[in-house]
CSV table of C-alpha atoms in Angstrom, one decimal:
chain,number,residue,atom,x,y,z
A,29,MET,CA,-59.9,-14.4,-48.0
A,30,THR,CA,-58.7,-12.8,-44.8
A,31,ARG,CA,-61.0,-10.5,-42.7
A,32,ASN,CA,-60.1,-8.7,-39.5
A,33,PRO,CA,-57.7,-11.2,-38.0
A,34,ARG,CA,-57.3,-11.0,-34.3
A,35,PRO,CA,-53.9,-12.6,-33.7
A,36,GLY,CA,-53.8,-11.8,-30.0
A,37,GLN,CA,-57.2,-13.5,-29.4
A,38,LEU,CA,-56.2,-16.4,-31.6
A,39,GLY,CA,-53.1,-17.0,-29.6
A,40,GLU,CA,-55.0,-16.9,-26.3
A,41,PHE,CA,-57.6,-19.3,-27.7
A,42,LEU,CA,-54.8,-21.8,-28.8
A,43,LYS,CA,-53.1,-21.6,-25.4
A,44,ALA,CA,-56.4,-22.1,-23.5
A,45,ARG,CA,-57.4,-25.1,-25.6
A,46,ARG,CA,-54.0,-26.9,-25.3
A,47,ALA,CA,-54.2,-26.3,-21.5
A,48,GLU,CA,-57.4,-28.2,-21.4
A,49,LEU,CA,-55.9,-31.4,-23.0
A,50,THR,CA,-53.7,-34.1,-21.6
A,51,PRO,CA,-51.2,-36.2,-23.5
A,52,GLY,CA,-53.6,-39.1,-23.2
A,53,ASP,CA,-56.3,-37.1,-24.9
A,54,VAL,CA,-54.2,-36.9,-28.1
A,55,GLY,CA,-52.7,-40.3,-27.9
A,56,LEU,CA,-49.3,-39.4,-26.4
A,57,PRO,CA,-47.8,-41.3,-23.5
A,58,GLU,CA,-48.9,-40.2,-20.1
A,59,ASP,CA,-45.7,-41.2,-18.4
A,60,LEU,CA,-43.7,-38.1,-19.4
A,61,PRO,CA,-41.5,-35.9,-17.1
A,62,ARG,CA,-43.2,-33.8,-14.5
A,63,ARG,CA,-44.9,-30.8,-16.1
A,64,ARG,CA,-44.7,-27.3,-14.7
A,65,ALA,CA,-48.1,-26.4,-16.2
A,66,ALA,CA,-51.2,-28.4,-17.1
A,67,GLY,CA,-52.0,-29.3,-20.6
A,68,LEU,CA,-50.1,-30.0,-23.7
A,69,ARG,CA,-46.7,-28.4,-24.4
A,70,ARG,CA,-46.2,-26.2,-27.5
A,71,GLU,CA,-43.8,-28.7,-29.0
A,72,GLU,CA,-46.3,-31.5,-28.6
A,73,VAL,CA,-49.0,-29.6,-30.5
A,74,ALA,CA,-46.5,-28.6,-33.2
A,75,LEU,CA,-45.3,-32.3,-33.5
A,76,LEU,CA,-48.8,-33.6,-34.0
A,77,ALA,CA,-49.7,-30.8,-36.5
A,78,ALA,CA,-46.5,-31.5,-38.5
A,79,ILE,CA,-45.3,-27.9,-38.2
A,80,SER,CA,-42.2,-26.5,-36.4
A,81,THR,CA,-42.3,-25.6,-32.7
A,82,ASN,CA,-41.0,-22.1,-33.6
A,83,TYR,CA,-43.8,-21.6,-36.1
A,84,TYR,CA,-46.4,-22.6,-33.6
A,85,ALA,CA,-44.8,-20.4,-30.8
A,86,ARG,CA,-44.9,-17.4,-33.1
A,87,LEU,CA,-48.5,-18.2,-33.9
A,88,GLU,CA,-49.5,-18.2,-30.2
A,89,GLN,CA,-47.6,-15.0,-29.7
A,90,GLY,CA,-49.6,-13.3,-32.5
A,91,ARG,CA,-46.5,-12.6,-34.6
A,92,ILE,CA,-47.6,-14.4,-37.7
A,93,ALA,CA,-50.8,-15.3,-39.6
A,94,ALA,CA,-51.6,-19.0,-40.1
A,95,SER,CA,-52.8,-20.4,-43.4
A,96,GLY,CA,-56.0,-22.3,-43.8
A,97,PRO,CA,-54.4,-25.7,-44.0
A,98,VAL,CA,-52.3,-25.1,-40.8
A,99,LEU,CA,-55.5,-23.9,-39.0
A,100,GLY,CA,-57.2,-27.1,-40.1
A,101,ALA,CA,-54.4,-29.2,-38.8
A,102,LEU,CA,-54.4,-27.4,-35.4
A,103,ALA,CA,-58.2,-27.9,-35.2
A,104,HIS,CA,-57.7,-31.6,-35.7
A,105,VAL,CA,-54.9,-31.9,-33.2
A,106,LEU,CA,-56.6,-29.8,-30.5
A,107,ARG,CA,-59.8,-31.9,-30.9
A,108,LEU,CA,-62.0,-28.8,-31.6
A,109,THR,CA,-65.7,-29.1,-31.9
A,110,GLU,CA,-67.3,-27.7,-35.0
A,111,GLN,CA,-68.2,-24.6,-33.1
A,112,GLN,CA,-64.7,-24.2,-31.7
A,113,ARG,CA,-63.3,-24.8,-35.2
A,114,THR,CA,-65.5,-22.1,-36.7
A,115,HIS,CA,-64.3,-19.7,-33.9
A,116,LEU,CA,-60.6,-20.5,-34.6
A,117,PHE,CA,-61.0,-19.6,-38.3
A,118,GLU,CA,-62.9,-16.4,-37.4
A,119,LEU,CA,-60.1,-15.3,-35.1
A,120,ALA,CA,-57.6,-15.9,-37.8
A,121,GLY,CA,-59.7,-14.1,-40.4
A,122,ASN,CA,-59.7,-17.1,-42.6
A,123,GLU,CA,-63.4,-18.0,-42.9
A,124,ILE,CA,-63.0,-19.0,-46.5
A,125,TYR,CA,-60.7,-21.8,-45.5
A,126,HIS,CA,-63.2,-23.3,-43.0
A,127,ARG,CA,-63.1,-26.6,-44.8
A,128,PRO,CA,-60.9,-29.7,-44.4
A,129,TYR,CA,-57.7,-29.4,-46.4
A,130,ARG,CA,-58.0,-32.1,-49.1
A,131,ARG,CA,-55.9,-32.8,-52.1
A,132,ALA,CA,-56.9,-34.6,-55.2
A,133,ARG,CA,-56.4,-38.4,-55.0
A,134,GLN,CA,-53.2,-39.3,-56.9
A,135,GLN,CA,-53.5,-41.4,-60.0
A,136,VAL,CA,-50.4,-43.3,-61.2
A,137,GLN,CA,-49.0,-41.9,-64.4
A,138,PRO,CA,-49.5,-44.3,-67.4
A,139,GLN,CA,-45.8,-44.2,-68.2
A,140,LEU,CA,-45.0,-45.5,-64.7
A,141,TRP,CA,-47.5,-48.3,-65.1
A,142,ARG,CA,-45.8,-49.4,-68.3
A,143,LEU,CA,-42.4,-49.3,-66.7
A,144,LEU,CA,-43.7,-51.5,-63.8
A,145,ASP,CA,-45.1,-54.0,-66.3
A,146,ASP,CA,-41.7,-54.1,-68.2
A,147,LEU,CA,-39.6,-54.6,-65.0
A,148,THR,CA,-40.5,-58.3,-64.6
A,149,ALA,CA,-37.2,-59.3,-62.9
A,150,THR,CA,-36.6,-56.1,-60.9
A,151,PRO,CA,-38.4,-55.0,-57.8
A,152,ALA,CA,-40.1,-51.6,-58.3
A,153,PHE,CA,-42.9,-49.6,-56.9
A,154,VAL,CA,-44.4,-46.1,-57.1
A,155,LEU,CA,-44.3,-43.8,-54.1
A,156,GLY,CA,-46.7,-40.9,-53.8
A,157,ARG,CA,-47.4,-38.3,-51.1
A,158,ARG,CA,-46.6,-39.2,-47.5
A,159,THR,CA,-44.8,-42.3,-48.9
A,160,ASP,CA,-48.1,-43.8,-50.0
A,161,ILE,CA,-47.5,-46.9,-52.2
A,162,LEU,CA,-49.5,-46.2,-55.3
A,163,ALA,CA,-48.4,-49.2,-57.4
A,164,TRP,CA,-46.0,-52.1,-57.5
A,165,ASN,CA,-44.9,-55.0,-59.5
A,166,PRO,CA,-44.9,-58.7,-58.4
A,167,MET,CA,-41.1,-58.6,-57.6
A,168,ALA,CA,-41.6,-55.7,-55.2
A,169,ALA,CA,-44.4,-57.6,-53.4
A,170,ALA,CA,-42.1,-60.6,-53.2
A,171,LEU,CA,-39.2,-58.6,-51.9
A,172,ILE,CA,-41.0,-56.4,-49.3
A,173,THR,CA,-44.5,-57.5,-48.6
A,174,ASP,CA,-47.8,-58.3,-50.2
A,175,PHE,CA,-49.0,-54.7,-50.6
A,176,GLY,CA,-52.4,-55.9,-51.9
A,177,ARG,CA,-53.3,-57.3,-48.5
A,178,ILE,CA,-52.9,-53.9,-46.8
A,179,PRO,CA,-55.9,-51.5,-46.8
A,180,GLU,CA,-55.3,-48.6,-49.1
A,181,LYS,CA,-55.5,-46.0,-46.4
A,182,HIS,CA,-52.7,-47.8,-44.5
A,183,ARG,CA,-50.5,-48.5,-47.6
A,184,SER,CA,-47.7,-46.2,-46.6
A,185,TYR,CA,-44.1,-47.2,-46.8
A,186,ILE,CA,-43.1,-45.3,-43.6
A,187,ARG,CA,-46.2,-46.6,-41.8
A,188,LEU,CA,-45.2,-50.2,-42.7
A,189,LEU,CA,-41.6,-49.5,-41.4
A,190,PHE,CA,-42.9,-48.6,-38.0
A,191,THR,CA,-46.0,-50.9,-37.6
A,192,ASP,CA,-45.1,-54.2,-39.4
A,193,PRO,CA,-42.7,-56.3,-37.3
A,194,ALA,CA,-41.7,-58.2,-40.4
A,195,MET,CA,-40.0,-55.0,-41.7
A,196,ARG,CA,-37.6,-54.9,-38.7
A,197,GLU,CA,-36.6,-58.5,-39.7
A,198,LEU,CA,-36.3,-57.6,-43.3
A,199,TYR,CA,-33.9,-54.7,-42.6
A,200,PRO,CA,-31.0,-55.7,-40.3
A,201,ASP,CA,-30.1,-52.0,-40.2
A,202,TRP,CA,-33.7,-51.0,-39.5
A,203,GLN,CA,-33.0,-48.0,-37.3
A,204,ASN,CA,-30.9,-46.2,-40.0
A,205,VAL,CA,-33.5,-47.1,-42.7
A,206,ALA,CA,-36.4,-45.9,-40.6
A,207,ARG,CA,-34.5,-42.7,-39.5
A,208,MET,CA,-33.8,-41.8,-43.1
A,209,ALA,CA,-37.5,-42.4,-44.0
A,210,VAL,CA,-38.5,-40.0,-41.2
A,211,ALA,CA,-36.1,-37.3,-42.5
A,212,THR,CA,-37.5,-37.7,-46.0
A,213,LEU,CA,-41.1,-37.4,-44.7
A,214,ARG,CA,-40.0,-34.2,-42.8
A,215,VAL,CA,-39.1,-32.5,-46.1
A,216,GLU,CA,-42.5,-33.3,-47.6
A,217,ALA,CA,-44.3,-32.1,-44.4
A,218,ALA,CA,-42.5,-28.8,-44.7
A,219,ARG,CA,-43.7,-28.4,-48.3
A,220,THR,CA,-47.4,-29.1,-47.4
A,221,PRO,CA,-48.1,-27.6,-44.0
A,222,GLY,CA,-51.6,-28.4,-42.8
A,223,ASP,CA,-52.1,-31.5,-44.9
A,224,ARG,CA,-54.5,-33.3,-42.6
A,225,ARG,CA,-53.6,-36.8,-43.8
A,226,MET,CA,-49.9,-35.9,-43.2
A,227,SER,CA,-50.8,-34.7,-39.7
A,228,ALA,CA,-52.8,-37.8,-39.0
A,229,LEU,CA,-49.9,-40.0,-40.1
A,230,VAL,CA,-47.4,-38.1,-38.0
A,231,GLY,CA,-49.7,-38.2,-35.0
A,232,GLU,CA,-50.4,-41.9,-35.3
A,233,LEU,CA,-46.7,-42.9,-35.6
A,234,SER,CA,-45.7,-40.4,-32.8
A,235,THR,CA,-48.1,-42.1,-30.5
A,236,ARG,CA,-47.2,-45.7,-31.5
A,237,ASP,CA,-43.5,-45.6,-31.7
A,238,GLU,CA,-40.9,-43.8,-29.5
A,239,HIS,CA,-38.2,-43.9,-32.2
A,240,PHE,CA,-40.5,-42.1,-34.6
A,241,ARG,CA,-41.4,-39.5,-32.0
A,242,GLN,CA,-37.7,-38.8,-31.2
A,243,TRP,CA,-36.5,-38.7,-34.8
A,244,TRP,CA,-39.4,-36.5,-35.9
A,245,ALA,CA,-38.6,-34.0,-33.1
A,246,ALA,CA,-34.9,-34.0,-34.1
A,247,ARG,CA,-36.0,-32.2,-37.4
A,248,VAL,CA,-33.4,-33.9,-39.5
A,249,VAL,CA,-34.2,-33.7,-43.3
A,250,ALA,CA,-33.1,-35.7,-46.3
A,251,GLY,CA,-34.2,-35.9,-49.9
A,252,ARG,CA,-34.9,-38.9,-52.1
A,253,GLY,CA,-32.1,-40.2,-54.3
A,254,VAL,CA,-30.0,-43.3,-54.5
A,255,GLY,CA,-28.5,-45.6,-52.0
A,256,THR,CA,-27.7,-49.2,-51.0
A,257,LYS,CA,-29.6,-51.3,-48.5
A,258,HIS,CA,-29.0,-54.7,-46.9
A,259,LEU,CA,-32.0,-56.9,-46.6
A,260,ASN,CA,-32.4,-60.3,-44.9
A,261,HIS,CA,-35.1,-62.0,-47.0
A,262,PRO,CA,-36.8,-65.2,-45.7
A,263,VAL,CA,-36.6,-66.8,-49.2
A,264,ALA,CA,-33.7,-65.1,-51.1
A,265,GLY,CA,-31.4,-64.8,-48.0
A,266,SER,CA,-29.0,-61.9,-47.5
A,267,LEU,CA,-29.3,-59.3,-50.3
A,268,ILE,CA,-27.2,-56.1,-51.0
A,269,LEU,CA,-29.4,-54.1,-53.3
A,270,ASP,CA,-28.9,-50.6,-54.9
A,271,TRP,CA,-31.9,-48.5,-55.2
A,272,ASP,CA,-32.6,-45.4,-57.3
A,273,THR,CA,-35.5,-43.0,-57.4
A,274,LEU,CA,-37.0,-41.7,-60.7
A,275,THR,CA,-39.4,-38.7,-60.4
A,276,SER,CA,-42.3,-38.3,-62.8
A,277,THR,CA,-42.1,-35.1,-64.7
A,278,ALA,CA,-45.9,-35.2,-65.2
A,279,ASP,CA,-46.4,-35.4,-61.4
A,280,PRO,CA,-43.3,-34.6,-59.3
A,281,GLU,CA,-45.0,-36.1,-56.3
A,282,GLN,CA,-44.8,-39.6,-57.9
A,283,HIS,CA,-41.5,-41.5,-57.6
A,284,LEU,CA,-40.6,-44.8,-59.2
A,285,VAL,CA,-38.2,-46.7,-56.8
A,286,VAL,CA,-36.2,-49.5,-58.5
A,287,TRP,CA,-34.0,-52.0,-56.7
A,288,THR,CA,-31.1,-53.7,-58.6
A,289,ALA,CA,-28.1,-56.0,-57.7
A,290,GLU,CA,-24.6,-55.9,-59.0
A,291,PRO,CA,-24.3,-58.3,-62.0
A,292,GLY,CA,-22.8,-61.7,-61.1
A,293,SER,CA,-23.1,-61.1,-57.3
A,294,ARG,CA,-24.8,-63.4,-54.8
A,295,SER,CA,-27.5,-60.8,-54.5
A,296,ALA,CA,-28.2,-61.0,-58.3
A,297,ASP,CA,-28.6,-64.8,-57.8
A,298,GLY,CA,-30.9,-64.1,-54.9
A,299,LEU,CA,-33.1,-61.8,-57.1
A,300,ARG,CA,-33.4,-64.6,-59.7
A,301,LEU,CA,-34.4,-67.0,-57.0
A,302,LEU,CA,-36.9,-64.6,-55.7
A,303,ALA,CA,-38.4,-64.2,-59.3
A,304,SER,CA,-38.8,-67.9,-59.6
A,305,TRP,CA,-40.4,-68.0,-56.2
A,306,ALA,CA,-42.8,-65.1,-57.0
A,307,ALA,CA,-43.8,-66.8,-60.3
A,308,THR,CA,-45.0,-69.9,-58.4
């Protein structure tokens, strides 16, 4: 429900609040180029809220109305108190959305579980929203990492790429792999503006890794599909694996990722070795 929105006052409130914050307040590096004005830049607020700079600029200019989820993300990024958050939603005329934007927890589709159980010699895992790893088989754990040791809230493929040093050893071409993951995440963020967990993930990785910050700001997008990756595994050695993505028709936000090797290749031998190792 929208009641008496005041876009001009909303824009002034947003500008005033970001002027009160420093990069350090939101976890961004302090050693940035000299600023002409105090506070956060528009592009920094947009980056952390997982929305475009153009969208945020038009919002401050009073040219567009913001959805409840976007307002929730901005309230989180701008570190608003409960009173300030209430005021933000009142200015936008979106009082009904004055609640955190939450989505139902994903449950792995039974068909995908059965496929994982049947793929005993093939690495496979199920990706959900924000590249959350929802399920995996023993071969995927042996190939990539023991997902079970990672707390569920941190069990995100893109988060592992940027925070686990072992992933940079696993992928000799880590930069291209990570850049493509960022481009894929960008597509999902555009579909779900204001998803607070997405905003938190983008904000965390932006503060922790300069590469992520640069690639996210570049706004390159890519979809999930098929491809080939080179891995340097500590047990199986050098592997050239093809991967494919199968999307669940019951829940299009769940994707089964399967890794295979060309029959008769050294990589196929490596996968057999890995299966024996995983079994023991």
